[in-house]
Amino acid sequence: MSNYKTGLEFAKKQDQLDELSHYREQFHIPKDKNGNNWLYFTGNSLGLQPKTTQTYLQQELDDWANFGVEGHFEAKNPWMPYHEFLTGSMAKIVGAKPIEVVIMNTLTTNLHLLMISFYRPTKTKYKIVIESDAFPSDKYAVESQLNFHGFDANEGLILWKPREGEDLLQMKDLETILEEQGDEIALLLIGGVNYYTGQYLDIKQIATLGHAKECMVGIDLAHGVGNIQPNLHDSDVDFAAWCTYKYLNSGPGSLGGLFVHEKHAHNKGLKRFSGWWNHNKETRFNMRQPFDVMAGAEGWQLSNPPILSMAAIKASLDMFNEVGMDTLRKKSKKLTGYFDFLINALENDSIKIITPSNPEERGCQLSIQVQHADKSLHKKLTEAHIITDWREPNVIRVAPVPFYNTFQDVYRMVEILSLILSEGKETQS
Ligand SMILES: Cc1ncc(COP(=O)(O)O)c(C=O)c1O
């Protein structure tokens, strides 16, 4: 959409036309002391709480109170197969087959469990490629995997960097890395949507390039899940992992998700760690059976899952299922496009959007680079109850989320941002 307009009337009109506008009422929006809604733009960090979450949690608390251990079978949603109730919706959101997806553990833990299987270095083919600005936890995880296998992390880690003076990654540079060092590279672990710049990379192309050099390819979808449509199955990546507390609104520290491509689903020979929960569920309770790994993503589980956290995930996934990613993504492109338009219309050279301008190369987040790393801008926004986040060295990340942000939220945010920027100019002159 290119016919955006700057006035408030345009924002009001878009909110009236928005077929998802009523969903905002289904979330708890944090408020200031006077009862006014905050302008919340940090769904990329912690998504807001759906009002139904409490009901879903209460159901499990009641069933625990009423049935004790029998809740595993007697609960309205029996706990024994509870994780299976999440699989279908989760698979749809990431474009996978149900056999490829499971909800379990947390993101960094899952990355390690996946690397146990898919990072199998040899003396000559052992290096790992990540983005130079990968999320620190991912960098620490791969460094520790290199160390664990007896390699020097400084030597074994290859960083895919933006070119000098640029902020974004170019696929051509990954191609060059693979052409020059592909024979030594065992694994590519790349953030599908970069946490810092908001750049959405072409996952399928990354998989094609990596596989051409016989590398395993894994994707961290923390900033992609519920935001963009990664089509994991078709992309042919070997594995992926994500958290559910950002765009999937499942609550602080909630469980993560894991994808293992169907082509690996029945490979019992893959090295992995095990516990009773990746043992064949038909014989799990016979207790004295030799280990028999389950097919598909469930074959990476270890423990029986925390039902309360899963109940919160179910509340959220049921909403995603109702709306569908196509509809959410459509609104998201329009809303973020509007935000991009308004920021550019300010024509203020103390800020610059570093996120790609092409809607196909970004999700909902825009990363605004602030000249001279002036953190006071972020502080003033927060004082005005505009919740964004600051990421060192110089970026304010702002994520208008299609489920609960409105065009008027975006309008007001930019209006206040403009005021703060013009106050700054006055005090400088
Ligand atoms: C890209 C990325 N990787 C890893 C993590 C760490 O997640 P967890 O604490 O759930 O392991 C995060 C958390 O925000 C993240 O954004």
XYZ file of C-alpha atoms and ligand atoms in Angstrom:
445
model
C 0.000 0.000 0.000
C 1.565 3.307 -1.012
C -1.289 5.800 -0.547
C -0.640 6.484 3.137
C -1.488 9.934 4.482
C 0.003 11.845 7.397
C -3.116 13.154 9.245
C -4.893 11.526 12.209
C -8.044 11.059 10.092
C -6.221 8.503 7.951
C -5.246 6.454 11.032
C -8.820 6.553 12.345
C -10.180 5.428 8.990
C -7.733 2.512 8.799
C -8.729 1.379 12.291
C -12.377 1.441 11.239
C -11.583 -0.636 8.164
C -9.388 -3.096 10.090
C -11.060 -6.525 10.215
C -8.840 -7.455 13.201
C -9.561 -4.343 15.290
C -11.775 -6.209 17.788
C -8.882 -8.478 18.795
C -7.245 -5.622 20.693
C -10.072 -5.945 23.257
C -9.016 -9.533 23.829
C -5.637 -8.509 25.297
C -4.687 -6.833 28.555
C -3.111 -3.515 27.559
C -0.873 -2.113 30.351
C -2.046 1.272 31.689
C -0.508 4.302 33.378
C -1.538 5.555 36.859
C -4.439 7.497 35.345
C -5.825 4.468 33.601
C -4.610 5.466 30.127
C -3.321 2.684 27.891
C 0.399 2.574 27.318
C 1.460 2.583 23.684
C 2.971 -0.901 23.743
C 5.437 -1.690 20.957
C 7.475 -4.484 22.531
C 5.588 -7.573 21.416
C 8.962 -8.531 19.905
C 10.245 -8.915 23.467
C 7.236 -9.990 25.508
C 3.807 -10.267 23.894
C 0.751 -9.029 25.772
C -1.491 -11.333 27.757
C -4.629 -12.603 26.026
C -7.621 -12.261 28.363
C -8.435 -15.935 27.800
C -5.083 -17.043 29.264
C -6.463 -16.888 32.778
C -9.402 -19.158 31.874
C -7.102 -21.703 30.228
C -4.787 -21.717 33.257
C -7.712 -21.888 35.656
C -9.006 -24.970 33.864
C -5.749 -26.806 34.559
C -5.571 -25.549 38.155
C -9.133 -26.772 38.721
C -8.407 -30.126 37.120
C -5.284 -30.480 39.268
C -7.331 -29.587 42.371
C -10.126 -31.998 41.415
C -8.197 -34.952 40.028
C -4.625 -34.813 41.325
C -2.533 -37.284 39.338
C -5.644 -38.617 37.584
C -5.695 -35.323 35.675
C -3.272 -36.971 33.277
C -6.319 -38.846 31.946
C -9.379 -37.221 33.548
C -8.671 -33.511 32.959
C -10.854 -31.800 30.374
C -7.689 -31.603 28.282
C -5.842 -34.696 29.549
C -2.254 -33.855 30.484
C -0.736 -37.013 29.093
C -1.156 -35.967 25.450
C -1.470 -32.201 26.243
C 1.462 -31.140 24.042
C -0.280 -32.769 21.089
C -3.139 -30.256 21.410
C -0.657 -27.532 20.448
C 1.071 -29.227 17.548
C -1.438 -28.652 14.728
C -1.763 -24.892 15.281
C 1.948 -24.466 15.881
C 2.778 -26.351 12.692
C 0.416 -24.136 10.675
C 2.026 -20.951 12.018
C 5.520 -21.986 10.895
C 4.408 -23.765 7.700
C 5.346 -27.269 8.813
C 3.796 -30.738 8.995
C 2.624 -31.841 12.446
C 5.307 -34.557 12.590
C 7.946 -31.824 12.261
C 6.946 -29.729 15.282
C 6.865 -30.000 19.050
C 6.573 -27.530 21.938
C 9.130 -28.182 24.666
C 11.858 -26.631 26.858
C 13.163 -23.156 26.134
C 14.891 -21.757 23.081
C 18.579 -21.986 23.990
C 18.095 -25.462 25.481
C 16.419 -26.597 22.264
C 19.208 -25.154 20.125
C 21.693 -27.233 22.091
C 19.601 -30.401 21.818
C 19.311 -29.845 18.072
C 23.030 -29.220 17.709
C 23.705 -32.510 19.484
C 22.036 -34.110 16.468
C 22.838 -31.737 13.618
C 26.270 -30.412 14.511
C 28.455 -33.469 13.962
C 31.856 -31.958 13.242
C 34.818 -33.834 11.832
C 38.477 -32.769 12.066
C 38.214 -30.953 8.755
C 34.544 -29.958 8.518
C 33.661 -28.329 11.813
C 33.089 -24.578 11.410
C 29.810 -22.828 12.220
C 28.414 -19.755 10.431
C 26.219 -17.263 12.309
C 25.276 -13.621 11.642
C 27.772 -11.143 13.093
C 24.898 -9.579 15.008
C 23.308 -12.822 16.152
C 21.489 -12.730 19.487
C 24.140 -13.235 22.210
C 22.580 -16.458 23.520
C 22.937 -18.047 20.061
C 26.565 -16.936 19.821
C 27.375 -18.293 23.285
C 25.572 -21.537 22.415
C 27.564 -22.174 19.238
C 30.845 -21.135 20.882
C 30.198 -23.632 23.658
C 29.362 -26.343 21.101
C 32.682 -25.691 19.333
C 34.498 -25.863 22.683
C 32.598 -28.984 23.669
C 33.846 -30.718 20.533
C 37.425 -29.587 21.219
C 37.639 -26.654 18.764
C 38.790 -23.107 19.348
C 35.671 -20.928 19.102
C 37.621 -17.963 17.663
C 38.852 -20.101 14.860
C 35.741 -22.217 14.326
C 33.154 -19.449 14.252
C 32.548 -17.639 10.953
C 30.610 -14.389 11.110
C 28.384 -13.350 8.201
C 28.738 -9.571 8.388
C 27.162 -6.554 6.730
C 29.563 -4.782 4.371
C 31.601 -1.822 5.602
C 29.263 1.154 6.196
C 26.107 -1.002 5.786
C 23.677 -2.398 8.366
C 22.066 -5.333 6.558
C 23.297 -8.733 5.452
C 23.670 -9.585 1.784
C 23.061 -13.118 0.555
C 25.940 -12.712 -1.890
C 28.335 -12.540 1.077
C 27.030 -15.810 2.519
C 27.561 -17.313 -0.930
C 31.184 -16.110 -0.889
C 31.767 -17.530 2.604
C 30.449 -20.892 1.424
C 32.420 -20.821 -1.836
C 35.647 -20.075 0.008
C 35.240 -22.119 3.193
C 32.279 -24.435 2.558
C 34.416 -27.565 2.788
C 35.271 -26.666 6.394
C 31.752 -25.624 7.428
C 29.520 -28.119 9.235
C 26.605 -25.902 10.257
C 24.811 -22.646 9.454
C 22.762 -21.319 12.386
C 21.039 -18.143 11.296
C 18.356 -15.896 12.821
C 15.451 -15.962 10.337
C 14.519 -12.435 11.428
C 17.464 -10.634 12.989
C 16.683 -9.371 16.473
C 18.626 -6.121 15.997
C 17.909 -4.959 12.461
C 14.574 -6.731 11.922
C 15.902 -8.088 8.595
C 13.957 -11.156 7.403
C 16.336 -13.373 5.485
C 15.447 -15.737 2.674
C 15.478 -18.988 4.647
C 14.991 -21.198 1.616
C 17.940 -19.651 -0.148
C 20.108 -20.085 2.950
C 19.134 -23.771 3.029
C 19.940 -24.209 -0.677
C 23.328 -22.524 -0.337
C 24.220 -24.488 2.812
C 23.103 -27.849 1.462
C 25.072 -27.328 -1.766
C 28.177 -27.491 0.446
C 26.820 -30.365 2.555
C 26.301 -28.180 5.616
C 23.438 -28.616 8.038
C 21.143 -25.584 8.217
C 19.314 -24.423 11.344
C 17.191 -21.325 11.853
C 16.463 -19.392 15.035
C 12.918 -18.138 14.642
C 12.583 -16.242 17.940
C 11.753 -13.050 16.037
C 9.995 -14.769 13.172
C 7.371 -17.026 14.689
C 3.904 -15.444 14.687
C 5.419 -12.517 12.793
C 6.403 -13.720 9.331
C 5.499 -16.919 7.458
C 8.700 -18.964 7.225
C 7.228 -22.026 5.424
C 9.707 -24.237 7.210
C 8.849 -27.485 5.448
C 9.208 -26.055 1.946
C 12.314 -24.097 2.896
C 14.016 -27.468 3.487
C 16.032 -26.266 6.516
C 17.138 -29.162 8.710
C 15.942 -27.709 11.990
C 14.598 -24.604 13.674
C 13.786 -23.414 17.182
C 11.866 -20.476 18.640
C 10.364 -19.076 21.802
C 6.657 -18.411 22.333
C 6.781 -15.418 24.682
C 7.242 -12.781 21.956
C 4.714 -12.701 19.126
C 3.011 -15.856 20.430
C 1.962 -14.111 23.666
C 2.448 -17.099 25.974
C 3.962 -15.344 29.004
C 7.424 -14.626 30.403
C 9.910 -17.498 30.114
C 7.331 -19.801 28.543
C 8.234 -22.904 26.530
C 9.814 -22.902 23.104
C 9.082 -24.690 19.853
C 11.222 -26.989 17.761
C 11.135 -28.078 14.126
C 12.979 -31.013 12.613
C 12.421 -31.495 8.904
C 10.431 -34.570 7.888
C 13.442 -35.904 5.966
C 15.050 -36.612 9.375
C 11.849 -37.819 11.076
C 12.541 -41.538 10.865
C 16.313 -41.502 11.165
C 16.817 -43.442 14.373
C 20.568 -43.312 13.815
C 20.811 -39.574 14.536
C 22.776 -38.880 17.709
C 20.579 -37.314 20.344
C 20.052 -37.065 24.069
C 17.157 -39.019 25.477
C 14.737 -39.297 28.357
C 11.465 -41.087 28.866
C 9.502 -38.553 26.825
C 11.183 -39.323 23.501
C 10.632 -43.019 24.055
C 7.760 -44.665 22.152
C 4.587 -43.438 23.860
C 2.863 -46.804 23.390
C 5.313 -48.508 25.746
C 6.514 -45.541 27.832
C 4.779 -46.737 30.957
C 5.960 -50.313 30.699
C 9.017 -48.785 32.350
C 11.463 -51.601 31.776
C 11.482 -51.432 27.983
C 14.744 -50.728 26.163
C 14.811 -47.229 24.651
C 12.803 -46.901 21.441
C 12.914 -43.408 19.963
C 9.763 -41.761 18.642
C 9.582 -40.523 15.052
C 9.587 -36.826 14.224
C 10.139 -33.765 16.398
C 8.658 -35.548 19.430
C 11.775 -37.678 19.309
C 13.744 -34.760 20.804
C 11.634 -34.426 23.969
C 13.172 -35.431 27.283
C 10.750 -34.686 30.103
C 7.058 -34.643 30.757
C 5.956 -31.071 29.956
C 4.779 -28.227 32.242
C 1.023 -28.097 31.671
C 0.499 -24.600 33.121
C 2.901 -23.072 30.613
C 1.315 -25.136 27.838
C -2.143 -23.917 28.830
C -1.011 -20.327 28.250
C 0.409 -21.352 24.878
C -2.852 -23.070 23.981
C -4.818 -19.900 24.790
C -2.656 -17.977 22.361
C -2.461 -20.601 19.614
C -6.242 -20.937 19.608
C -6.411 -17.219 18.750
C -3.824 -17.612 15.988
C -5.774 -20.554 14.645
C -8.954 -18.501 14.572
C -7.382 -15.611 12.656
C -4.697 -17.326 10.563
C -1.251 -16.053 9.666
C -2.323 -14.828 6.196
C -4.702 -12.299 7.740
C -2.259 -11.248 10.459
C 0.591 -10.819 8.016
C -1.579 -8.783 5.673
C -2.434 -6.308 8.428
C 1.137 -6.369 9.704
C 2.549 -5.288 6.338
C 0.064 -2.452 6.154
C 0.631 -1.284 9.741
C 4.433 -1.414 9.584
C 4.347 0.203 6.144
C 2.325 3.048 7.669
C 4.812 3.378 10.520
C 7.711 3.452 8.031
C 5.878 6.118 6.001
C 5.241 8.362 9.031
C 8.840 8.131 10.284
C 10.178 8.998 6.829
C 7.724 11.872 6.566
C 9.402 13.453 9.629
C 12.515 13.973 7.473
C 14.592 14.137 10.627
C 18.226 13.237 10.126
C 18.868 12.375 13.780
C 17.044 9.067 13.220
C 17.272 6.449 10.478
C 15.364 3.203 9.920
C 17.863 0.390 9.333
C 15.242 -2.349 8.778
C 14.721 -3.184 5.077
C 12.065 -1.037 3.399
C 10.819 -4.018 1.345
C 7.885 -5.587 3.287
C 9.007 -9.053 2.107
C 12.338 -8.583 3.900
C 10.993 -7.617 7.299
C 8.347 -8.538 9.854
C 6.541 -5.960 11.953
C 9.589 -4.541 13.745
C 11.343 -1.355 12.646
C 14.774 -0.653 14.115
C 15.418 3.066 14.409
C 19.059 4.028 14.583
C 19.673 7.139 16.669
C 22.465 9.540 15.772
C 25.272 9.796 18.340
C 23.718 6.833 20.202
C 21.553 9.332 22.074
C 19.779 7.122 24.602
C 17.790 10.041 26.013
C 15.337 9.693 23.121
C 14.377 6.217 24.282
C 14.150 7.448 27.882
C 11.763 10.243 26.897
C 9.584 7.867 24.911
C 9.344 5.590 27.951
C 8.456 8.548 30.184
C 5.614 9.265 27.757
C 4.488 5.599 28.252
C 5.558 4.613 24.774
C 7.093 1.217 25.397
C 9.898 0.397 22.962
C 13.319 -1.029 23.669
C 16.857 0.207 23.356
C 19.470 -2.147 22.001
C 23.126 -1.204 22.246
C 24.852 0.510 20.600
C 22.257 2.829 19.039
C 18.919 1.288 18.123
C 15.351 1.719 19.324
C 13.299 -1.307 18.320
C 9.618 -0.686 17.733
C 7.183 -3.468 16.854
C 3.565 -2.638 15.960
C 1.889 -6.022 16.443
C -1.137 -6.683 14.190
C -3.060 -8.532 16.900
C -3.278 -5.566 19.298
C -1.667 -2.408 17.912
C -3.733 0.102 15.992
C -3.023 2.657 13.296
C -3.806 5.324 15.902
C -1.164 3.820 18.251
C 1.364 4.250 15.473
C 0.143 7.758 14.676
C 0.422 8.856 18.325
C 3.825 7.254 18.731
C 5.250 9.165 15.769
C 3.524 12.381 16.844
C 5.198 12.197 20.274
C 8.506 11.105 18.761
C 8.375 14.158 16.510
C 7.722 16.442 19.502
C 10.639 14.957 21.448
C 12.929 15.337 18.441
C 11.925 18.957 17.903
C 12.466 19.749 21.628
C 15.956 18.246 21.237
C 16.627 20.519 18.221
C 15.520 23.607 20.189
C 17.817 22.874 23.125
C 20.729 22.259 20.720
C 20.248 25.584 18.872
C 17.168 -14.669 18.752
C 17.120 -15.152 20.176
N 17.844 -16.244 20.522
C 17.837 -16.712 21.791
C 17.100 -16.092 22.793
C 17.134 -16.646 24.178
O 15.936 -17.263 24.500
P 15.747 -18.197 25.795
O 16.071 -17.355 26.995
O 14.289 -18.572 25.758
O 16.658 -19.347 25.655
C 16.328 -14.957 22.460
C 15.539 -14.275 23.497
O 14.973 -13.227 23.312
C 16.349 -14.481 21.130
O 15.650 -13.404 20.772
